[in-house]
């Protein structure tokens, strides 16, 4: 299996979700199944079916997270030494050359991405266009609205 890049924050978030699922969600589902079984006939027991569906979801998510964590390459952006280049984990300030609007993004793994928080997926078109760039470079990004040009204003590793 290929390695999956994750920031330290993203790995901690997945570990916390895994703990929540194993320590709280899984036992709650087991109890719900036991209570539904105690009601008798399982063939027409909606609570039992619902609890079994939830158990399938919880167990599937546990397996998915464990798989991602086992394949994870955890990167701490504060320990990067990329000589000012845009790399995974870097925080990049950009200026749209057409509108002059400035935005700041951190390049993260797909599980961490949240555009509202300025976290963009390493596989997104803008992140792919930025990788390897230095301050002052221009990145061309094919956006849904057409080709956009962004100047890299600053690169930091925070």
Coordinates of N, CA, C and O in Angstrom, one line a residue:
X1 N 0.8 -1.2 0.0 CA 0.0 0.0 0.0 C 0.9 1.2 0.0 O 1.9 1.3 0.7
X2 N 0.5 2.2 -0.8 CA 1.3 3.5 -0.9 C 1.1 4.3 0.4 O 0.2 4.1 1.2
X3 N 2.2 5.1 0.7 CA 2.1 5.9 1.9 C 1.1 7.0 1.7 O 0.8 7.5 0.6
X4 N 0.5 7.4 2.8 CA -0.5 8.5 2.8 C 0.0 9.7 3.6 O 0.2 9.5 4.8
X5 N 0.3 10.8 2.9 CA 0.8 11.9 3.7 C -0.2 12.5 4.6 O -1.4 12.7 4.2
X6 N 0.1 12.8 5.8 CA -0.8 13.4 6.8 C 0.1 14.4 7.6 O 1.2 14.1 7.9
X7 N -0.5 15.5 8.0 CA 0.2 16.4 8.9 C 0.0 15.8 10.3 O -0.9 15.0 10.5
X8 N 0.8 16.3 11.2 CA 0.7 15.8 12.6 C -0.7 16.0 13.1 O -1.3 15.2 13.8
X9 N -1.2 17.2 12.8 CA -2.6 17.6 13.3 C -3.6 16.6 12.7 O -4.6 16.2 13.4
X10 N -3.5 16.3 11.4 CA -4.4 15.4 10.8 C -4.4 14.0 11.3 O -5.4 13.3 11.5
X11 N -3.1 13.5 11.7 CA -3.0 12.2 12.3 C -3.6 12.2 13.7 O -4.3 11.2 14.0
X12 N -3.4 13.3 14.4 CA -4.0 13.3 15.8 C -5.5 13.3 15.7 O -6.2 12.7 16.5
X13 N -6.1 14.0 14.7 CA -7.5 14.1 14.5 C -8.1 12.6 14.2 O -9.1 12.2 14.7
X14 N -7.4 11.9 13.3 CA -7.8 10.5 13.0 C -7.7 9.6 14.2 O -8.6 8.8 14.5
X15 N -6.6 9.8 15.0 CA -6.5 9.0 16.2 C -7.6 9.3 17.2 O -8.1 8.3 17.9
X16 N -8.0 10.5 17.3 CA -9.0 10.9 18.2 C -10.4 10.3 17.8 O -11.2 9.8 18.6
X17 N -10.6 10.3 16.5 CA -11.8 9.7 15.9 C -11.8 8.2 16.2 O -12.9 7.6 16.6
X18 N -10.7 7.6 16.0 CA -10.6 6.1 16.2 C -10.9 5.8 17.7 O -11.6 4.8 18.0
X19 N -10.3 6.6 18.6 CA -10.5 6.4 20.0 C -12.0 6.5 20.3 O -12.6 5.7 21.0
X20 N -12.7 7.5 19.8 CA -14.1 7.8 20.0 C -14.9 6.6 19.5 O -15.8 6.1 20.2
X21 N -14.6 6.1 18.3 CA -15.3 5.0 17.8 C -15.1 3.7 18.6 O -16.1 3.0 18.9
X22 N -13.9 3.4 19.0 CA -13.6 2.2 19.8 C -14.1 2.3 21.2 O -14.6 1.3 21.7
X23 N -14.0 3.4 21.8 CA -14.3 3.5 23.3 C -15.7 3.8 23.5 O -16.2 3.5 24.6
X24 N -16.4 4.5 22.6 CA -17.8 4.9 22.9 C -18.8 4.4 21.9 O -19.8 3.9 22.3
X25 N -18.5 4.6 20.6 CA -19.5 4.2 19.6 C -19.7 2.7 19.5 O -20.9 2.2 19.5
X26 N -18.6 1.9 19.5 CA -18.7 0.5 19.4 C -19.5 -0.1 20.6 O -20.4 -0.9 20.4
X27 N -19.1 0.2 21.8 CA -19.9 -0.3 23.0 C -21.4 0.1 22.9 O -22.2 -0.7 23.3
X28 N -21.7 1.3 22.5 CA -23.1 1.8 22.4 C -23.8 0.9 21.4 O -25.0 0.5 21.7
X29 N -23.2 0.6 20.3 CA -23.9 -0.2 19.3 C -24.1 -1.6 19.8 O -25.2 -2.2 19.6
X30 N -23.1 -2.2 20.5 CA -23.2 -3.5 21.1 C -24.4 -3.6 22.0 O -25.2 -4.5 22.0
X31 N -24.5 -2.6 22.9 CA -25.6 -2.5 23.8 C -27.0 -2.4 23.1 O -27.9 -3.0 23.5
X32 N -27.0 -1.6 22.0 CA -28.3 -1.4 21.3 C -28.7 -2.8 20.7 O -29.9 -3.1 20.6
X33 N -27.7 -3.5 20.2 CA -28.0 -4.8 19.6 C -28.5 -5.8 20.6 O -29.5 -6.5 20.4
X34 N -27.9 -5.8 21.8 CA -28.3 -6.6 22.9 C -29.7 -6.3 23.4 O -30.6 -7.2 23.6
X35 N -30.0 -5.0 23.5 CA -31.4 -4.6 23.9 C -32.4 -5.0 22.8 O -33.5 -5.4 23.2
X36 N -32.1 -4.8 21.5 CA -33.0 -5.2 20.5 C -33.2 -6.7 20.5 O -34.4 -7.2 20.3
X37 N -32.2 -7.5 20.7 CA -32.3 -9.0 20.8 C -33.3 -9.4 21.9 O -34.0 -10.3 21.8
X38 N -33.2 -8.6 23.0 CA -34.0 -9.0 24.2 C -35.5 -8.8 23.9 O -36.3 -9.3 24.7
X39 N -35.8 -8.0 22.9 CA -37.2 -7.8 22.6 C -37.9 -8.9 21.8 O -39.1 -8.9 21.5
X40 N -37.1 -9.9 21.5 CA -37.7 -11.1 20.9 C -37.4 -11.2 19.4 O -36.3 -11.1 18.9
X41 N -38.5 -11.5 18.6 CA -38.5 -11.8 17.2 C -37.6 -10.7 16.4 O -38.0 -9.6 16.3
X42 N -36.5 -11.2 15.9 CA -35.6 -10.3 15.2 C -36.0 -10.1 13.7 O -35.5 -9.1 13.1
X43 N -36.9 -10.9 13.2 CA -37.2 -10.8 11.8 C -38.0 -9.5 11.5 O -38.0 -8.9 10.4
X44 N -38.7 -9.0 12.5 CA -39.5 -7.7 12.3 C -39.1 -6.7 13.3 O -39.9 -5.8 13.7
X45 N -37.8 -6.7 13.7 CA -37.3 -5.8 14.7 C -36.5 -4.6 14.1 O -35.4 -4.8 13.7
X46 N -37.1 -3.5 13.9 CA -36.5 -2.4 13.2 C -35.3 -1.8 14.0 O -34.3 -1.4 13.5
X47 N -35.4 -1.9 15.4 CA -34.3 -1.4 16.2 C -33.1 -2.3 16.0 O -31.9 -1.8 15.9
X48 N -33.3 -3.6 15.9 CA -32.2 -4.5 15.6 C -31.5 -4.3 14.3 O -30.3 -4.2 14.2
X49 N -32.3 -4.1 13.3 CA -31.8 -3.8 11.9 C -31.0 -2.5 11.9 O -29.9 -2.4 11.3
X50 N -31.5 -1.5 12.6 CA -30.9 -0.2 12.7 C -29.5 -0.3 13.4 O -28.5 0.2 13.0
X51 N -29.5 -1.1 14.5 CA -28.3 -1.2 15.3 C -27.3 -2.0 14.5 O -26.1 -1.7 14.5
X52 N -27.7 -3.0 13.7 CA -26.8 -3.8 12.9 C -26.2 -2.9 11.8 O -25.0 -3.0 11.5
X53 N -27.0 -2.1 11.2 CA -26.5 -1.2 10.2 C -25.5 -0.2 10.8 O -24.4 0.0 10.2
X54 N -25.7 0.3 11.9 CA -24.8 1.2 12.6 C -23.5 0.5 12.9 O -22.4 1.1 12.8
X55 N -23.6 -0.8 13.4 CA -22.4 -1.5 13.7 C -21.6 -1.7 12.4 O -20.4 -1.6 12.5
X56 N -22.2 -2.0 11.3 CA -21.5 -2.1 10.1 C -20.7 -0.8 9.7 O -19.6 -0.9 9.3
X57 N -21.4 0.3 9.9 CA -20.7 1.6 9.6 C -19.6 1.8 10.6 O -18.5 2.2 10.1
X58 N -19.8 1.6 11.9 CA -18.7 1.9 12.8 C -17.5 1.0 12.6 O -16.4 1.4 12.6
X59 N -17.8 -0.3 12.4 CA -16.7 -1.2 12.1 C -15.9 -0.9 10.8 O -14.7 -1.0 10.7
X60 N -16.7 -0.5 9.8 CA -16.1 -0.1 8.5 C -15.2 1.1 8.7 O -14.1 1.2 8.2
X61 N -15.7 2.1 9.5 CA -14.9 3.3 9.7 C -13.6 3.0 10.5 O -12.6 3.6 10.2
X62 N -13.8 2.2 11.5 CA -12.6 1.8 12.3 C -11.5 1.2 11.4 O -10.3 1.5 11.5
X63 N -11.9 0.2 10.5 CA -11.0 -0.4 9.6 C -10.3 0.6 8.7 O -9.1 0.6 8.4
X64 N -11.2 1.6 8.2 CA -10.7 2.6 7.3 C -9.6 3.5 7.9 O -8.5 3.7 7.4
X65 N -9.9 3.9 9.2 CA -9.0 4.8 9.9 C -7.7 4.0 10.2 O -6.6 4.5 10.1
X66 N -7.8 2.8 10.7 CA -6.6 2.0 11.0 C -5.8 1.8 9.8 O -4.5 1.9 9.9
X67 N -6.4 1.6 8.7 CA -5.6 1.4 7.4 C -4.9 2.7 7.0 O -3.7 2.6 6.6
X68 N -5.6 3.8 7.2 CA -4.9 5.1 6.8 C -3.8 5.4 7.8 O -2.7 5.8 7.4
X69 N -4.0 5.1 9.1 CA -2.9 5.4 10.0 C -1.7 4.5 9.8 O -0.6 4.9 10.0
X70 N -2.0 3.2 9.4 CA -0.9 2.3 9.2 C -0.1 2.7 8.0 O 1.1 2.4 7.9
X71 N -0.7 3.3 7.0 CA 0.0 3.7 5.8 C 0.5 5.2 5.8 O 1.0 5.7 4.9
X72 N 0.2 5.8 7.0 CA 0.5 7.3 7.0 C 2.0 7.6 7.1 O 2.7 6.9 7.8
X73 N 2.3 8.6 6.4 CA 3.6 9.3 6.6 C 3.3 10.6 7.2 O 2.8 11.5 6.6
X74 N 3.6 10.7 8.5 CA 3.2 11.8 9.3 C 4.3 12.9 9.2 O 5.5 12.6 9.4
X75 N 3.9 14.1 8.7 CA 4.8 15.2 8.5 C 4.4 16.3 9.4 O 3.3 16.8 9.4
X76 N 5.4 16.8 10.1 CA 5.3 18.0 11.0 C 5.8 19.2 10.2 O 7.0 19.3 10.0
X77 N 4.9 20.1 9.8 CA 5.3 21.2 9.0 C 6.4 22.1 9.7 O 7.2 22.7 9.0
X78 N 6.4 22.1 11.0 CA 7.4 23.0 11.7 C 8.8 22.4 11.6 O 9.7 23.1 11.8
X79 N 8.9 21.2 11.2 CA 10.2 20.5 11.1 C 10.7 20.4 9.6 O 11.7 19.8 9.3
X80 N 9.9 21.0 8.7 CA 10.3 21.0 7.3 C 11.5 21.9 7.0 O 11.6 23.0 7.5
X81 N 12.3 21.5 6.1 CA 13.5 22.3 5.7 C 13.4 22.2 4.1 O 14.2 21.5 3.5
X82 N 12.6 23.0 3.5 CA 12.4 23.0 2.1 C 12.9 24.2 1.4 O 12.6 24.4 0.2
X83 N 13.7 25.0 2.1 CA 14.4 26.1 1.4 C 13.4 27.1 0.7 O 13.7 27.6 -0.3
X84 N 12.2 27.3 1.3 CA 11.2 28.2 0.8 C 10.4 27.7 -0.3 O 9.6 28.4 -0.9
X85 N 10.5 26.4 -0.6 CA 9.7 25.8 -1.6 C 8.3 25.4 -1.0 O 8.2 25.1 0.1
X86 N 7.3 25.4 -1.9 CA 6.0 24.9 -1.5 C 6.1 23.3 -1.5 O 6.3 22.7 -2.6
X87 N 5.8 22.7 -0.4 CA 5.8 21.3 -0.2 C 4.6 20.9 0.6 O 3.9 21.8 1.1
X88 N 4.3 19.6 0.7 CA 3.2 19.1 1.6 C 3.4 19.7 3.0 O 4.5 19.7 3.6
X89 N 2.4 20.3 3.6 CA 2.4 20.8 4.9 C 2.7 22.3 4.9 O 2.5 22.9 6.0
X90 N 3.2 22.9 3.8 CA 3.5 24.3 3.8 C 2.3 25.1 3.8 O 1.2 24.7 3.3
X91 N 2.4 26.3 4.4 CA 1.3 27.3 4.4 C 1.7 28.4 3.3 O 2.9 28.9 3.4
X92 N 0.9 28.6 2.4 CA 1.2 29.5 1.3 C 0.2 30.6 1.2 O -1.0 30.5 1.2
X93 N 0.8 31.9 1.1 CA 0.0 33.0 0.9 C 0.0 33.3 -0.6 O 1.1 33.5 -1.2
X94 N -1.1 33.5 -1.2 CA -1.2 33.7 -2.7 C -1.9 35.0 -3.0 O -2.8 35.4 -2.2
X95 N -1.6 35.6 -4.1 CA -2.4 36.7 -4.6 C -2.8 36.4 -6.0 O -2.0 36.1 -6.9
X96 N -4.1 36.6 -6.2 CA -4.7 36.4 -7.5 C -4.2 37.6 -8.4 O -4.5 38.7 -8.1
X97 N -3.5 37.3 -9.5 CA -2.9 38.4 -10.3 C -4.0 39.2 -11.0 O -3.7 40.4 -11.3
X98 N -5.2 38.7 -11.2 CA -6.2 39.4 -11.9 C -7.0 40.3 -10.9 O -7.2 41.5 -11.2
X99 N -7.4 39.8 -9.8 CA -8.2 40.5 -8.9 C -7.4 41.2 -7.7 O -7.9 42.1 -7.1
X100 N -6.2 40.7 -7.5 CA -5.4 41.2 -6.4 C -5.8 40.7 -5.0 O -5.3 41.0 -4.0
X101 N -6.8 39.8 -5.0 CA -7.3 39.2 -3.8 C -6.2 38.2 -3.2 O -5.6 37.4 -4.0
X102 N -6.0 38.3 -1.9 CA -5.0 37.4 -1.2 C -5.8 36.3 -0.5 O -6.8 36.5 0.1
X103 N -5.2 35.1 -0.6 CA -5.7 33.9 0.2 C -4.5 33.2 0.8 O -3.4 33.3 0.3
X104 N -4.8 32.5 1.8 CA -3.7 31.7 2.5 C -4.3 30.2 2.6 O -5.4 30.0 3.1
X105 N -3.4 29.3 2.2 CA -3.8 27.9 2.2 C -2.6 27.1 2.8 O -1.5 27.4 2.7
X106 N -3.0 26.0 3.5 CA -2.0 25.0 3.9 C -2.3 23.7 3.1 O -3.5 23.3 3.0
X107 N -1.3 23.1 2.6 CA -1.4 21.9 1.8 C -1.4 20.7 2.7 O -0.4 20.5 3.4
X108 N -2.5 20.0 2.7 CA -2.7 18.8 3.6 C -3.2 17.6 2.9 O -3.5 17.6 1.7
X109 N -3.3 16.5 3.6 CA -3.9 15.3 3.1 C -5.4 15.4 2.9 O -6.0 16.3 3.4
X110 N -5.9 14.4 2.1 CA -7.3 14.5 1.7 C -8.3 14.4 2.9 O -9.3 15.0 2.9
X111 N -7.9 13.7 4.0 CA -8.8 13.6 5.1 C -8.8 14.9 5.9 O -9.7 15.1 6.7
X112 N -7.8 15.7 5.8 CA -7.7 16.9 6.5 C -8.3 18.1 5.8 O -8.6 19.2 6.4
X113 N -8.5 18.0 4.5 CA -8.8 19.2 3.7 C -10.2 19.8 4.1 O -11.1 19.1 4.4
X114 N -10.2 21.1 4.3 CA -11.4 21.9 4.6 C -11.1 23.3 4.1 O -10.4 24.1 4.7
X115 N -11.7 23.6 2.9 CA -11.5 24.9 2.3 C -11.8 26.1 3.1 O -11.2 27.1 3.1
X116 N -12.9 25.9 3.9 CA -13.3 27.0 4.8 C -12.2 27.4 5.8 O -12.2 28.5 6.3
X117 N -11.4 26.4 6.2 CA -10.3 26.6 7.2 C -9.0 26.9 6.5 O -8.0 27.0 7.1
X118 N -9.0 26.9 5.1 CA -7.8 27.2 4.4 C -6.9 26.0 4.2 O -5.7 26.1 4.0
X119 N -7.5 24.8 4.4 CA -6.7 23.6 4.2 C -7.1 22.9 2.9 O -8.2 22.5 2.7
X120 N -6.1 22.8 2.0 CA -6.4 22.3 0.7 C -5.7 20.9 0.5 O -4.6 20.7 0.9
X121 N -6.4 20.0 -0.2 CA -6.0 18.7 -0.5 C -4.8 18.7 -1.4 O -4.7 19.4 -2.4
X122 N -3.8 17.9 -1.1 CA -2.5 17.8 -1.8 C -2.9 17.4 -3.3 O -2.1 17.8 -4.2
X123 N -4.0 16.7 -3.5 CA -4.3 16.3 -4.9 C -5.2 17.3 -5.6 O -5.6 17.0 -6.8
X124 N -5.5 18.4 -5.0 CA -6.3 19.4 -5.7 C -5.5 20.1 -6.8 O -4.3 20.2 -6.7
X125 N -6.2 20.7 -7.8 CA -5.5 21.3 -8.9 C -4.6 22.5 -8.4 O -3.5 22.6 -8.9
X126 N -5.1 23.3 -7.4 CA -4.3 24.4 -7.0 C -3.0 23.9 -6.2 O -1.9 24.4 -6.4
X127 N -3.2 22.9 -5.4 CA -2.0 22.4 -4.6 C -1.0 21.8 -5.6 O 0.2 22.0 -5.5
X128 N -1.5 21.0 -6.6 CA -0.5 20.4 -7.6 C 0.2 21.5 -8.3 O 1.4 21.4 -8.6
X129 N -0.5 22.6 -8.6 CA 0.2 23.7 -9.3 C 1.2 24.4 -8.5 O 2.2 25.0 -9.0
X130 N 1.0 24.4 -7.2 CA 1.9 25.1 -6.2 C 3.1 24.4 -5.8 O 4.1 25.0 -5.5
X131 N 3.1 23.0 -5.8 CA 4.2 22.2 -5.3 C 5.5 22.6 -6.1 O 5.5 22.6 -7.3
X132 N 6.5 22.9 -5.3 CA 7.8 23.2 -5.9 C 8.0 24.7 -6.2 O 9.2 25.0 -6.5
X133 N 7.0 25.5 -6.1 CA 7.1 26.9 -6.3 C 7.8 27.6 -5.2 O 7.8 27.1 -4.0
X134 N 8.5 28.8 -5.5 CA 9.1 29.6 -4.5 C 8.4 30.9 -4.4 O 7.6 31.3 -5.3
X135 N 8.7 31.7 -3.4 CA 8.1 33.1 -3.3 C 8.4 33.8 -4.5 O 9.6 33.8 -5.0
X136 N 7.4 34.5 -5.0 CA 7.6 35.3 -6.3 C 7.3 34.6 -7.5 O 7.0 35.2 -8.6
X137 N 7.2 33.2 -7.5 CA 6.8 32.5 -8.6 C 5.3 32.6 -8.9 O 4.5 33.0 -8.0
X138 N 4.9 32.3 -10.1 CA 3.5 32.4 -10.5 C 3.0 30.9 -10.8 O 3.7 30.2 -11.5
X139 N 1.9 30.6 -10.3 CA 1.3 29.3 -10.5 C 0.0 29.5 -11.4 O -0.8 30.3 -11.1
X140 N -0.1 28.7 -12.4 CA -1.3 28.6 -13.3 C -2.2 27.5 -12.8 O -1.7 26.4 -12.7
X141 N -3.5 27.8 -12.5 CA -4.4 26.9 -12.0 C -5.6 26.8 -12.9 O -6.2 27.9 -13.2
X142 N -6.0 25.6 -13.4 CA -7.2 25.5 -14.2 C -8.3 25.4 -13.2 O -8.6 24.3 -12.6
X143 N -9.1 26.4 -13.0 CA -10.2 26.5 -12.1 C -11.5 26.3 -12.9 O -11.5 26.4 -14.2
X144 N -12.6 26.0 -12.2 CA -13.9 25.9 -13.0 C -14.2 27.1 -13.8 O -14.9 27.0 -14.8
X145 N -13.8 28.3 -13.3 CA -14.1 29.5 -14.0 C -13.1 29.9 -15.1 O -13.2 30.9 -15.7
X146 N -12.1 29.0 -15.3 CA -11.1 29.3 -16.3 C -9.7 29.3 -15.7 O -9.5 29.0 -14.5
X147 N -8.7 29.6 -16.5 CA -7.3 29.6 -16.0 C -7.1 30.8 -15.1 O -7.4 31.9 -15.4
X148 N -6.5 30.5 -13.9 CA -6.2 31.6 -12.9 C -4.7 31.6 -12.7 O -4.0 30.6 -12.8
X149 N -4.2 32.8 -12.5 CA -2.8 33.0 -12.2 C -2.6 33.5 -10.8 O -3.2 34.5 -10.4
X150 N -1.8 32.8 -10.0 CA -1.6 33.2 -8.6 C -0.1 33.4 -8.4 O 0.7 32.6 -8.8
X151 N 0.2 34.5 -7.7 CA 1.6 34.8 -7.3 C 1.8 34.2 -5.9 O 1.0 34.5 -5.0
X152 N 2.9 33.5 -5.7 CA 3.2 33.0 -4.4 C 3.9 34.2 -3.6 O 5.0 34.6 -3.9
X153 N 3.1 34.7 -2.6 CA 3.6 35.9 -1.9 C 4.5 35.4 -0.7 O 5.5 36.1 -0.5
X154 N 4.1 34.3 0.0 CA 4.9 33.9 1.1 C 4.7 32.4 1.3 O 3.7 31.8 1.0
X155 N 5.8 31.7 1.7 CA 5.7 30.3 2.1 C 6.3 30.1 3.5 O 7.3 30.6 3.8
X156 N 5.5 29.5 4.3 CA 5.9 29.3 5.7 C 5.6 27.8 6.1 O 4.8 27.1 5.5
X157 N 6.3 27.4 7.1 CA 6.1 26.0 7.6 C 5.7 26.1 9.1 O 6.6 26.0 10.0
X158 N 4.4 26.2 9.3 CA 3.9 26.4 10.7 C 2.9 25.3 11.0 O 2.4 24.6 10.2

